[in-house]
Structure formats: structure tokens, C-alpha cells
PDB file of C-alpha atoms in Angstrom:
ATOM      1  CA  ASN A 474     -26.240  -5.318 -46.838  1.00 65.00           C
ATOM      2  CA  GLY A 475     -24.921  -8.319 -45.010  1.00 73.00           C
ATOM      3  CA  GLY A 476     -25.223  -9.052 -41.275  1.00 73.00           C
ATOM      4  CA  GLY A 477     -23.423  -6.019 -39.928  1.00 76.00           C
ATOM      5  CA  ASN A 478     -25.328  -3.313 -38.114  1.00 77.00           C
ATOM      6  CA  TYR A 479     -24.386   0.455 -38.492  1.00 80.00           C
ATOM      7  CA  GLY A 480     -25.084   3.934 -36.809  1.00 78.00           C
ATOM      8  CA  ILE A 481     -25.489   6.715 -39.322  1.00 85.00           C
ATOM      9  CA  LYS A 482     -25.192  10.426 -38.115  1.00 87.00           C
ATOM     10  CA  THR A 483     -26.535  13.264 -39.923  1.00 91.00           C
ATOM     11  CA  HIS A 484     -25.684  17.050 -39.025  1.00 91.00           C
ATOM     12  CA  PRO A 485     -28.507  19.313 -40.610  1.00 92.00           C
ATOM     13  CA  GLU A 486     -27.303  22.897 -40.548  1.00 93.00           C
ATOM     14  CA  LYS A 487     -28.605  24.771 -37.293  1.00 92.00           C
ATOM     15  CA  GLN A 488     -30.404  21.567 -36.337  1.00 92.00           C
ATOM     16  CA  LYS A 489     -29.861  18.737 -33.776  1.00 89.00           C
ATOM     17  CA  GLU A 490     -27.641  15.933 -34.901  1.00 86.00           C
ATOM     18  CA  THR A 491     -29.701  12.648 -35.578  1.00 86.00           C
ATOM     19  CA  VAL A 492     -28.486   9.089 -35.505  1.00 81.00           C
ATOM     20  CA  ASN A 493     -30.112   6.248 -37.347  1.00 81.00           C
ATOM     21  CA  ALA A 494     -29.607   2.585 -36.792  1.00 77.00           C
ATOM     22  CA  VAL A 495     -29.307   0.417 -39.918  1.00 82.00           C
ATOM     23  CA  VAL A 496     -29.687  -3.190 -39.125  1.00 80.00           C
ATOM     24  CA  GLY A 497     -28.233  -5.645 -41.708  1.00 81.00           C
ATOM     25  CA  MET A 498     -30.009  -8.611 -42.974  1.00 81.00           C
ATOM     26  CA  SER A 499     -28.326 -11.948 -44.013  1.00 79.00           C
ATOM     27  CA  SER A 500     -31.402 -14.457 -43.835  1.00 82.00           C
ATOM     28  CA  PHE A 501     -33.888 -14.567 -46.629  1.00 87.00           C
ATOM     29  CA  ASP A 502     -36.653 -16.989 -47.819  1.00 89.00           C
ATOM     30  CA  LYS A 503     -36.974 -18.559 -51.214  1.00 91.00           C
ATOM     31  CA  ASP A 504     -38.755 -15.339 -52.434  1.00 93.00           C
ATOM     32  CA  GLY A 505     -36.108 -13.109 -51.359  1.00 90.00           C
ATOM     33  CA  ASN A 506     -37.977 -11.643 -48.288  1.00 91.00           C
ATOM     34  CA  ALA A 507     -36.063 -10.853 -45.200  1.00 86.00           C
ATOM     35  CA  ILE A 508     -36.480 -13.432 -42.381  1.00 85.00           C
ATOM     36  CA  PHE A 509     -36.591 -11.913 -38.860  1.00 82.00           C
ATOM     37  CA  ASP A 510     -35.849 -14.793 -36.452  1.00 79.00           C
ATOM     38  CA  LYS A 511     -37.227 -13.789 -32.962  1.00 75.00           C
ATOM     39  CA  ASN A 512     -34.518 -15.487 -30.912  1.00 72.00           C
ATOM     40  CA  GLU A 513     -31.826 -13.674 -33.152  1.00 73.00           C
ATOM     41  CA  PHE A 514     -33.432 -10.341 -33.887  1.00 79.00           C
ATOM     42  CA  LYS A 515     -35.226  -9.386 -30.631  1.00 81.00           C
ATOM     43  CA  PRO A 516     -31.975  -9.266 -28.504  1.00 80.00           C
ATOM     44  CA  LEU A 517     -30.254  -7.315 -31.383  1.00 82.00           C
ATOM     45  CA  LEU A 518     -33.169  -4.805 -31.472  1.00 84.00           C
ATOM     46  CA  ILE A 519     -33.123  -4.115 -27.800  1.00 88.00           C
ATOM     47  CA  HIS A 520     -29.334  -3.798 -28.166  1.00 88.00           C
ATOM     48  CA  GLU A 521     -29.384  -1.161 -30.771  1.00 84.00           C
ATOM     49  CA  PHE A 522     -32.154   0.826 -29.172  1.00 86.00           C
ATOM     50  CA  ASN A 523     -30.187   0.809 -25.873  1.00 90.00           C
ATOM     51  CA  HIS A 524     -27.307   2.759 -27.634  1.00 89.00           C
ATOM     52  CA  SER A 525     -29.468   5.878 -27.909  1.00 87.00           C
ATOM     53  CA  PHE A 526     -30.043   5.789 -24.020  1.00 92.00           C
ATOM     54  CA  ILE A 527     -26.456   4.984 -23.047  1.00 95.00           C
ATOM     55  CA  ASN A 528     -23.889   6.546 -25.359  1.00 93.00           C
ATOM     56  CA  TYR A 529     -24.537  10.153 -24.725  1.00 94.00           C
ATOM     57  CA  ILE A 530     -24.173   9.819 -21.025  1.00 97.00           C
ATOM     58  CA  LEU A 531     -20.389   9.245 -21.323  1.00 97.00           C
ATOM     59  CA  GLU A 532     -19.974  12.587 -22.868  1.00 95.00           C
ATOM     60  CA  MET A 533     -21.860  14.437 -20.135  1.00 96.00           C
ATOM     61  CA  GLY A 534     -19.950  16.564 -17.609  1.00 95.00           C
ATOM     62  CA  ASP A 535     -16.770  14.943 -16.461  1.00 96.00           C
ATOM     63  CA  ASN A 536     -17.921  11.290 -16.834  1.00 97.00           C
ATOM     64  CA  LYS A 537     -15.450  10.643 -19.456  1.00 97.00           C
ATOM     65  CA  SER A 538     -12.375  12.059 -17.405  1.00 97.00           C
ATOM     66  CA  LYS A 539     -13.506  10.151 -14.315  1.00 97.00           C
ATOM     67  CA  LEU A 540     -13.686   6.730 -16.281  1.00 97.00           C
ATOM     68  CA  GLU A 541     -10.591   7.304 -18.488  1.00 97.00           C
ATOM     69  CA  ASN A 542      -7.956   5.825 -16.124  1.00 96.00           C
ATOM     70  CA  SER A 543      -9.682   2.670 -15.128  1.00 97.00           C
ATOM     71  CA  ALA A 544     -11.219   1.868 -18.622  1.00 97.00           C
ATOM     72  CA  LYS A 545      -7.838   2.323 -20.284  1.00 97.00           C
ATOM     73  CA  ILE A 546      -6.380  -0.278 -17.996  1.00 96.00           C
ATOM     74  CA  ILE A 547      -9.120  -2.803 -18.657  1.00 97.00           C
ATOM     75  CA  TYR A 548      -9.159  -2.010 -22.447  1.00 97.00           C
ATOM     76  CA  GLU A 549      -5.355  -2.609 -22.848  1.00 95.00           C
ATOM     77  CA  LEU A 550      -5.848  -6.171 -21.530  1.00 94.00           C
ATOM     78  CA  VAL A 551      -8.512  -6.926 -23.967  1.00 95.00           C
ATOM     79  CA  LYS A 552      -7.572  -4.677 -26.734  1.00 95.00           C
ATOM     80  CA  GLU A 553      -6.903  -7.433 -29.431  1.00 92.00           C
ATOM     81  CA  ASP A 554     -10.332  -9.043 -28.855  1.00 91.00           C
ATOM     82  CA  MET A 555     -12.112  -5.735 -28.812  1.00 94.00           C
ATOM     83  CA  GLU A 556     -10.392  -4.376 -32.009  1.00 94.00           C
ATOM     84  CA  SER A 557     -11.367  -7.681 -33.812  1.00 90.00           C
ATOM     85  CA  GLN A 558     -14.917  -6.585 -33.122  1.00 90.00           C
ATOM     86  CA  ALA A 559     -14.175  -3.097 -34.369  1.00 89.00           C
ATOM     87  CA  TYR A 560     -14.329  -1.628 -30.845  1.00 95.00           C
ATOM     88  CA  THR A 561     -11.176   0.471 -31.236  1.00 95.00           C
ATOM     89  CA  ASN A 562     -11.121   2.457 -28.009  1.00 97.00           C
ATOM     90  CA  TRP A 563     -12.151   2.283 -24.474  1.00 97.00           C
ATOM     91  CA  GLU A 564     -15.154   4.610 -24.946  1.00 97.00           C
ATOM     92  CA  ILE A 565     -16.810   2.226 -27.274  1.00 96.00           C
ATOM     93  CA  MET A 566     -15.903  -0.712 -24.856  1.00 97.00           C
ATOM     94  CA  ILE A 567     -17.650   1.104 -21.926  1.00 98.00           C
ATOM     95  CA  ASN A 568     -20.823   1.818 -23.934  1.00 97.00           C
ATOM     96  CA  GLU A 569     -20.976  -1.753 -25.387  1.00 96.00           C
ATOM     97  CA  SER A 570     -20.511  -3.153 -21.947  1.00 97.00           C
ATOM     98  CA  LEU A 571     -23.562  -1.196 -20.540  1.00 97.00           C
ATOM     99  CA  VAL A 572     -25.646  -1.888 -23.664  1.00 96.00           C
ATOM    100  CA  ARG A 573     -24.918  -5.659 -23.469  1.00 96.00           C
ATOM    101  CA  ALA A 574     -25.650  -5.870 -19.709  1.00 97.00           C
ATOM    102  CA  SER A 575     -28.946  -3.988 -20.330  1.00 96.00           C
ATOM    103  CA  VAL A 576     -30.038  -6.557 -22.800  1.00 94.00           C
ATOM    104  CA  VAL A 577     -29.521  -9.207 -20.026  1.00 95.00           C
ATOM    105  CA  ARG A 578     -31.535  -7.084 -17.699  1.00 96.00           C
ATOM    106  CA  TYR A 579     -34.301  -6.915 -20.339  1.00 93.00           C
ATOM    107  CA  MET A 580     -34.162 -10.680 -20.643  1.00 92.00           C
ATOM    108  CA  ILE A 581     -34.439 -11.092 -16.872  1.00 94.00           C
ATOM    109  CA  ASP A 582     -37.545  -8.479 -16.766  1.00 94.00           C
ATOM    110  CA  ASN A 583     -39.230 -10.282 -19.594  1.00 92.00           C
ATOM    111  CA  LYS A 584     -39.090 -13.828 -17.991  1.00 90.00           C
ATOM    112  CA  TYR A 585     -36.586 -15.353 -20.318  1.00 90.00           C
ATOM    113  CA  SER A 586     -35.521 -18.809 -19.068  1.00 92.00           C
ATOM    114  CA  GLN A 587     -32.345 -18.980 -16.927  1.00 93.00           C
ATOM    115  CA  LYS A 588     -30.791 -21.136 -19.786  1.00 87.00           C
ATOM    116  CA  GLU A 589     -31.392 -18.298 -22.239  1.00 88.00           C
ATOM    117  CA  ILE A 590     -29.956 -15.641 -19.775  1.00 92.00           C
ATOM    118  CA  ASN A 591     -26.882 -17.843 -19.070  1.00 89.00           C
ATOM    119  CA  GLU A 592     -26.270 -18.373 -22.884  1.00 86.00           C
ATOM    120  CA  GLU A 593     -26.494 -14.542 -23.498  1.00 89.00           C
ATOM    121  CA  ILE A 594     -23.975 -13.911 -20.666  1.00 92.00           C
ATOM    122  CA  SER A 595     -21.677 -16.674 -22.027  1.00 87.00           C
ATOM    123  CA  ILE A 596     -21.637 -15.027 -25.392  1.00 88.00           C
ATOM    124  CA  GLN A 597     -20.594 -11.835 -23.999  1.00 93.00           C
ATOM    125  CA  GLU A 598     -17.922 -13.380 -21.980  1.00 91.00           C
ATOM    126  CA  LYS A 599     -16.590 -15.085 -25.141  1.00 88.00           C
ATOM    127  CA  ARG A 600     -16.399 -11.534 -26.721  1.00 91.00           C
ATOM    128  CA  LYS A 601     -14.142 -10.686 -23.690  1.00 93.00           C
ATOM    129  CA  PHE A 602     -16.513  -8.673 -21.650  1.00 96.00           C
ATOM    130  CA  LEU A 603     -15.632 -10.706 -18.760  1.00 95.00           C
ATOM    131  CA  TRP A 604     -17.106  -8.446 -16.231  1.00 96.00           C
ATOM    132  CA  ILE A 605     -20.753  -8.636 -17.765  1.00 96.00           C
ATOM    133  CA  LYS A 606     -22.141 -10.787 -15.053  1.00 95.00           C
ATOM    134  CA  ASP A 607     -21.182  -8.227 -12.320  1.00 96.00           C
ATOM    135  CA  LEU A 608     -22.312  -5.334 -14.434  1.00 98.00           C
ATOM    136  CA  VAL A 609     -25.858  -6.976 -14.831  1.00 98.00           C
ATOM    137  CA  GLU A 610     -25.994  -7.389 -10.926  1.00 97.00           C
ATOM    138  CA  LEU A 611     -25.008  -3.716 -10.665  1.00 98.00           C
ATOM    139  CA  LEU A 612     -27.804  -2.707 -13.001  1.00 97.00           C
ATOM    140  CA  GLY A 613     -30.141  -4.655 -10.903  1.00 96.00           C
ATOM    141  CA  LYS A 614     -29.442  -2.198  -8.173  1.00 96.00           C
ATOM    142  CA  TYR A 615     -30.519   0.581 -10.630  1.00 97.00           C
ATOM    143  CA  ASP A 616     -33.641  -1.317 -11.473  1.00 94.00           C
ATOM    144  CA  SER A 617     -34.643  -1.794  -7.796  1.00 95.00           C
ATOM    145  CA  ASN A 618     -33.895   1.728  -6.591  1.00 96.00           C
ATOM    146  CA  ARG A 619     -35.479   4.043  -9.205  1.00 95.00           C
ATOM    147  CA  LYS A 620     -36.614   6.520  -6.491  1.00 96.00           C
ATOM    148  CA  GLN A 621     -32.964   7.044  -5.635  1.00 97.00           C
ATOM    149  CA  TYR A 622     -31.918   6.746  -9.255  1.00 97.00           C
ATOM    150  CA  PRO A 623     -34.644   8.134 -11.513  1.00 97.00           C
ATOM    151  CA  THR A 624     -32.407   7.863 -14.630  1.00 96.00           C
ATOM    152  CA  LEU A 625     -29.232   6.048 -15.852  1.00 96.00           C
ATOM    153  CA  GLU A 626     -27.644   9.601 -15.833  1.00 97.00           C
ATOM    154  CA  SER A 627     -28.243   9.708 -12.035  1.00 97.00           C
ATOM    155  CA  PHE A 628     -26.746   6.142 -11.635  1.00 98.00           C
ATOM    156  CA  TYR A 629     -23.699   6.764 -13.617  1.00 98.00           C
ATOM    157  CA  PRO A 630     -21.510   7.487 -10.710  1.00 97.00           C
ATOM    158  CA  GLU A 631     -22.117   3.924  -9.387  1.00 97.00           C
ATOM    159  CA  ILE A 632     -20.795   2.745 -12.899  1.00 98.00           C
ATOM    160  CA  ILE A 633     -17.728   4.814 -12.659  1.00 98.00           C
ATOM    161  CA  SER A 634     -17.096   3.444  -9.220  1.00 97.00           C
ATOM    162  CA  PHE A 635     -17.684  -0.149 -10.698  1.00 97.00           C
ATOM    163  CA  TYR A 636     -14.817   0.241 -13.190  1.00 97.00           C
ATOM    164  CA  ASP A 637     -12.596   1.874 -10.616  1.00 97.00           C
ATOM    165  CA  GLN A 638     -12.803  -1.161  -8.412  1.00 97.00           C
ATOM    166  CA  LEU A 639     -12.573  -3.620 -11.403  1.00 96.00           C
ATOM    167  CA  ALA A 640      -9.423  -2.203 -12.996  1.00 96.00           C
ATOM    168  CA  PRO A 641      -6.827  -3.030 -10.273  1.00 95.00           C
ATOM    169  CA  LYS A 642      -7.964  -6.690  -9.976  1.00 94.00           C
ATOM    170  CA  PHE A 643      -8.971  -7.261 -13.708  1.00 94.00           C
ATOM    171  CA  LYS A 644      -5.674  -8.802 -14.958  1.00 92.00           C
ATOM    172  CA  THR A 645      -6.103 -11.444 -12.140  1.00 92.00           C
ATOM    173  CA  PHE A 646      -9.705 -11.810 -12.959  1.00 87.00           C
ATOM    174  CA  MET A 647      -8.784 -12.408 -16.698  1.00 89.00           C
ATOM    175  CA  ASN A 648      -6.048 -14.808 -15.771  1.00 90.00           C
ATOM    176  CA  ASP A 649      -8.467 -16.935 -13.647  1.00 89.00           C
ATOM    177  CA  TYR A 650     -10.953 -17.025 -16.377  1.00 88.00           C
ATOM    178  CA  GLU A 651      -8.557 -18.287 -18.928  1.00 88.00           C
ATOM    179  CA  LYS A 652      -7.260 -20.884 -16.438  1.00 91.00           C
ATOM    180  CA  ASN A 653     -10.791 -22.094 -16.008  1.00 92.00           C
ATOM    181  CA  GLN A 654     -11.188 -22.414 -19.805  1.00 93.00           C
ATOM    182  CA  PRO A 655     -10.943 -26.260 -21.051  1.00 94.00           C
ATOM    183  CA  LYS A 656      -8.301 -26.763 -23.456  1.00 95.00           C
ATOM    184  CA  VAL A 657      -7.268 -29.529 -25.876  1.00 96.00           C
ATOM    185  CA  LEU A 658      -4.450 -31.645 -24.564  1.00 94.00           C
ATOM    186  CA  SER A 659      -3.764 -34.023 -27.299  1.00 95.00           C
ATOM    187  CA  ILE A 660      -5.106 -36.140 -30.186  1.00 96.00           C
ATOM    188  CA  SER A 661      -5.120 -40.053 -30.200  1.00 96.00           C
ATOM    189  CA  PRO A 662      -3.490 -41.187 -32.365  1.00 96.00           C
ATOM    190  CA  ASP A 663      -0.948 -38.465 -32.367  1.00 95.00           C
ATOM    191  CA  ILE A 664      -1.536 -36.403 -35.722  1.00 95.00           C
ATOM    192  CA  TRP A 665      -1.671 -32.830 -34.488  1.00 96.00           C
ATOM    193  CA  ASN A 666       0.786 -30.653 -36.450  1.00 95.00           C
ATOM    194  CA  LYS A 667       2.166 -33.848 -37.932  1.00 95.00           C
ATOM    195  CA  ASN A 668       3.201 -34.197 -41.640  1.00 95.00           C
ATOM    196  CA  ASP A 669       3.302 -37.984 -41.943  1.00 95.00           C
ATOM    197  CA  VAL A 670      -0.220 -38.986 -40.768  1.00 96.00           C
ATOM    198  CA  ASP A 671      -1.489 -42.459 -41.975  1.00 96.00           C
ATOM    199  CA  PRO A 672      -4.425 -41.717 -44.262  1.00 96.00           C
ATOM    200  CA  SER A 673      -5.952 -45.209 -43.330  1.00 95.00           C
ATOM    201  CA  ILE A 674      -6.784 -43.905 -39.820  1.00 96.00           C
ATOM    202  CA  LYS A 675     -10.654 -43.999 -39.503  1.00 96.00           C
ATOM    203  CA  GLU A 676     -11.138 -42.397 -36.061  1.00 96.00           C
ATOM    204  CA  ILE A 677      -9.479 -40.066 -33.711  1.00 96.00           C
ATOM    205  CA  ILE A 678     -10.122 -38.960 -30.226  1.00 97.00           C
ATOM    206  CA  VAL A 679      -9.678 -35.245 -29.133  1.00 97.00           C
ATOM    207  CA  ASN A 680      -8.461 -35.221 -25.429  1.00 96.00           C
ATOM    208  CA  PHE A 681      -9.449 -32.309 -23.250  1.00 96.00           C
ATOM    209  CA  ASP A 682      -7.751 -31.322 -19.896  1.00 94.00           C
ATOM    210  CA  ARG A 683     -11.152 -31.568 -17.972  1.00 94.00           C
ATOM    211  CA  GLU A 684     -14.602 -32.924 -17.873  1.00 95.00           C
ATOM    212  CA  MET A 685     -16.920 -31.445 -20.600  1.00 95.00           C
ATOM    213  CA  ALA A 686     -20.517 -30.650 -20.720  1.00 92.00           C
ATOM    214  CA  GLU A 687     -22.797 -31.910 -23.560  1.00 89.00           C
ATOM    215  CA  GLY A 688     -22.632 -29.896 -26.648  1.00 89.00           C
ATOM    216  CA  SER A 689     -19.876 -29.603 -29.457  1.00 92.00           C
ATOM    217  CA  SER A 690     -19.106 -27.248 -32.343  1.00 92.00           C
ATOM    218  CA  ILE A 691     -16.548 -28.057 -35.040  1.00 95.00           C
ATOM    219  CA  ASN A 692     -16.106 -25.852 -38.144  1.00 94.00           C
ATOM    220  CA  LEU A 693     -14.264 -26.108 -41.308  1.00 93.00           C
ATOM    221  CA  GLY A 694     -10.746 -24.686 -41.342  1.00 92.00           C
ATOM    222  CA  SER A 695      -9.373 -21.826 -43.554  1.00 91.00           C
ATOM    223  CA  THR A 696      -8.654 -24.390 -46.347  1.00 90.00           C
ATOM    224  CA  GLY A 697     -12.360 -25.318 -46.841  1.00 91.00           C
ATOM    225  CA  ARG A 698     -14.395 -28.400 -47.054  1.00 92.00           C
ATOM    226  CA  GLU A 699     -11.940 -30.314 -49.357  1.00 93.00           C
ATOM    227  CA  HIS A 700      -9.513 -30.316 -46.502  1.00 95.00           C
ATOM    228  CA  PHE A 701     -12.080 -31.197 -43.679  1.00 96.00           C
ATOM    229  CA  PRO A 702     -11.221 -34.868 -42.496  1.00 96.00           C
ATOM    230  CA  LEU A 703     -14.132 -35.495 -40.498  1.00 96.00           C
ATOM    231  CA  ILE A 704     -17.343 -37.419 -41.354  1.00 95.00           C
ATOM    232  CA  LYS A 705     -19.066 -38.146 -38.088  1.00 94.00           C
ATOM    233  CA  ASN A 706     -19.018 -37.018 -34.467  1.00 95.00           C
ATOM    234  CA  GLU A 707     -19.407 -40.166 -32.269  1.00 94.00           C
ATOM    235  CA  GLY A 708     -19.845 -38.157 -29.098  1.00 94.00           C
ATOM    236  CA  PHE A 709     -17.978 -37.892 -25.771  1.00 96.00           C
ATOM    237  CA  VAL A 710     -15.911 -40.768 -24.367  1.00 95.00           C
ATOM    238  CA  ASN A 711     -13.548 -41.259 -21.303  1.00 95.00           C
ATOM    239  CA  ASN A 712     -15.909 -39.714 -18.700  1.00 94.00           C
ATOM    240  CA  HIS A 713     -16.345 -36.679 -21.150  1.00 95.00           C
ATOM    241  CA  LYS A 714     -12.718 -35.933 -21.072  1.00 96.00           C
ATOM    242  CA  GLY A 715     -12.636 -36.817 -24.936  1.00 96.00           C
ATOM    243  CA  ILE A 716     -14.677 -36.849 -28.035  1.00 97.00           C
ATOM    244  CA  LYS A 717     -14.457 -39.424 -30.712  1.00 97.00           C
ATOM    245  CA  LEU A 718     -14.511 -38.223 -34.429  1.00 96.00           C
ATOM    246  CA  LEU A 719     -14.700 -40.531 -37.428  1.00 96.00           C
ATOM    247  CA  THR A 720     -12.321 -39.502 -40.311  1.00 96.00           C
ATOM    248  CA  ASP A 721     -12.052 -40.193 -44.151  1.00 95.00           C
ATOM    249  CA  MET A 722      -8.636 -39.063 -45.564  1.00 96.00           C
ATOM    250  CA  LYS A 723      -6.566 -39.296 -48.725  1.00 95.00           C
ATOM    251  CA  PRO A 724      -2.751 -39.682 -49.118  1.00 96.00           C
ATOM    252  CA  ASN A 725      -0.576 -36.529 -49.342  1.00 96.00           C
ATOM    253  CA  THR A 726      -3.307 -34.087 -48.302  1.00 96.00           C
ATOM    254  CA  GLU A 727      -3.332 -31.257 -45.735  1.00 96.00           C
ATOM    255  CA  TYR A 728      -6.305 -31.324 -43.316  1.00 96.00           C
ATOM    256  CA  GLU A 729      -7.764 -28.805 -40.958  1.00 96.00           C
ATOM    257  CA  PHE A 730     -10.645 -28.444 -38.657  1.00 96.00           C
ATOM    258  CA  VAL A 731     -11.575 -25.976 -35.715  1.00 96.00           C
ATOM    259  CA  LEU A 732     -12.943 -26.858 -32.373  1.00 96.00           C
ATOM    260  CA  THR A 733     -14.895 -23.643 -31.393  1.00 92.00           C
ATOM    261  CA  ASP A 734     -16.037 -22.056 -28.300  1.00 87.00           C
ATOM    262  CA  ASN A 735     -19.480 -21.946 -29.561  1.00 83.00           C
ATOM    263  CA  LYS A 736     -20.895 -25.161 -27.796  1.00 87.00           C
ATOM    264  CA  PHE A 737     -17.779 -26.881 -26.348  1.00 92.00           C
ATOM    265  CA  LYS A 738     -17.931 -25.921 -22.588  1.00 91.00           C
ATOM    266  CA  SER A 739     -16.503 -27.489 -19.359  1.00 93.00           C
ATOM    267  CA  LYS A 740     -18.780 -28.952 -16.836  1.00 91.00           C
ATOM    268  CA  GLU A 741     -18.574 -25.841 -14.956  1.00 88.00           C
ATOM    269  CA  GLY A 742     -19.770 -23.737 -18.117  1.00 86.00           C
ATOM    270  CA  TYR A 743     -16.492 -22.240 -19.166  1.00 89.00           C
ATOM    271  CA  PRO A 744     -16.217 -22.052 -23.072  1.00 91.00           C
ATOM    272  CA  LEU A 745     -13.255 -24.036 -24.779  1.00 93.00           C
ATOM    273  CA  LYS A 746     -10.263 -22.075 -25.748  1.00 87.00           C
ATOM    274  CA  GLU A 747     -10.808 -22.137 -29.588  1.00 89.00           C
ATOM    275  CA  THR A 748      -8.243 -24.619 -31.210  1.00 95.00           C
ATOM    276  CA  VAL A 749      -7.280 -25.105 -34.776  1.00 96.00           C
ATOM    277  CA  ILE A 750      -6.277 -28.778 -35.654  1.00 96.00           C
ATOM    278  CA  LYS A 751      -3.976 -29.044 -38.620  1.00 96.00           C
ATOM    279  CA  PHE A 752      -1.969 -31.993 -40.036  1.00 96.00           C
ATOM    280  CA  LYS A 753      -0.824 -33.708 -43.350  1.00 96.00           C
ATOM    281  CA  THR A 754      -1.144 -37.373 -44.546  1.00 96.00           C
ATOM    282  CA  LYS A 755       1.738 -39.255 -46.106  1.00 94.00           C
TER     283      LYS A 755
END
């Protein structure tokens, strides 16, 4: 069924609505049996179970009307990124935020390494849940005050207040995050978006606007492997402000590769703004 995950609702006559989680599979062994990788599957399982404990609370009482104004402001600013993940309204965004923050709380409670926790937070920030770190901290308040807040339902006014405070400052918060993301400044020699590149060039250096941490991730472009010019990553140069890549190119050919936000990060931990590099040889 592929890697997608689904929630299926059934409405039996005169009975309570039921919802089943269907987890997609995309990894199989040589005999065709599904492979459940612990590092990938466990956070997903916790994520999907969490929806059962979170989604319904938004529909209780006047929670939705109290959240609507602030959540709509935030959603409009990240709408494009949310819609690309099939999160087509602010209600889904709110529930997904809480689910994802709860996964991080689970990781904290179950002694995952700080590196693993930071990576999970970074993944959610790249999905434009830029407030995830603060929401994880807020749920820590819930965790440590269960006498005052026996259920998540009783804690929900705190969540509403969180978004009320976030909404007026979120645009600035988002702009600051994007300013801190490293960006590709140039390529040496200058081949980016050029149509007359010398095919005999054997190495290029991608220059960043700031010092990068270890880790790199380069994907094929939309034109596929035949139009991928790179044969080796030689690593970072120029005090980690550039990365040297070896090339092998043919005349009169279009080339493309993608520098992704998967592993490229600044020294401060901000992911690279994903960049597509295109050019054509003469």
C-alpha cells in the first residue's frame, strides 16, 4: 500500500463511530515480508496512537472556537508547507502539532539520546512546525503537574493560551528562523543556471553563506540519474563554508542536482534551505 498512513472511519447504525489506523509499508525483505525498522516504525506507531488521545479534544465544548482565531493566523503563514503534507486546514495543523510534540515527550520519557531527540525536533521544524520545541516544553508542564491536570482535556486551556501568545509574534519568529537557515551563495566555477558550461570541468565547489556542520545530502534532480553530474563528494572546504564535488559531464547536456535539508545544517543546527542546481553544458 506504499508508505502512506491512513485513518479509516466507520459509522455503524446506532453505534459509536470507530476509527482504525492503517499503517502503510514500503520496506520488504527478499521473501516479500514486511520489515519493521525500530528506529523508523516506533516513533510512527506512537504518533498514530496519539491521534486517538488528541483529535477529539479539539471538538469538545468551545475549544475550537477559542483556538480558531490564533490558529488561522499561524496556518496562513505556513499554508503552502502544510498543504504539501495534506494538512488542509488549521484544525489538522493543531492536532498534528500536539501529536508530534507528544512523540518527542515519549522519547524524553523513554531515555532516547539527546541527539535523537534533537533530530526529531529538527524533522518537525523542517515540516514547518516551527513552534514544536516550545510545545514540547509546554507538555513538560503537563507531565510534571498531573495532580493539577489529570487529563490532557484539563490541560487544553493551557494549549489554547499557548497559541494565543504565539500568533501575534509568529511571523517574526518564522522570519528569524528563515534568516538563520544557511543558503547556497554561489558555485565555483560559475555554472549555476548557465547554458554554456565547459563539460571538461572535473570539480566544483558549492559555497554557503555560513559555516556548516558535518553532514551532507544531495539528491538526483527531476530529470533523473542520466542528468546527474556528480561522481564523488570530497567533503567540506574553506572552513566548512564550501563543499567540493567531483563531476563527470558530457557536451550539450542538461544537468541537475538537489542540495537537501535532510543532513545539510549550519554549525548552529539550522537546516539548509533546499536548493536545486541546474545548468547545461556547451
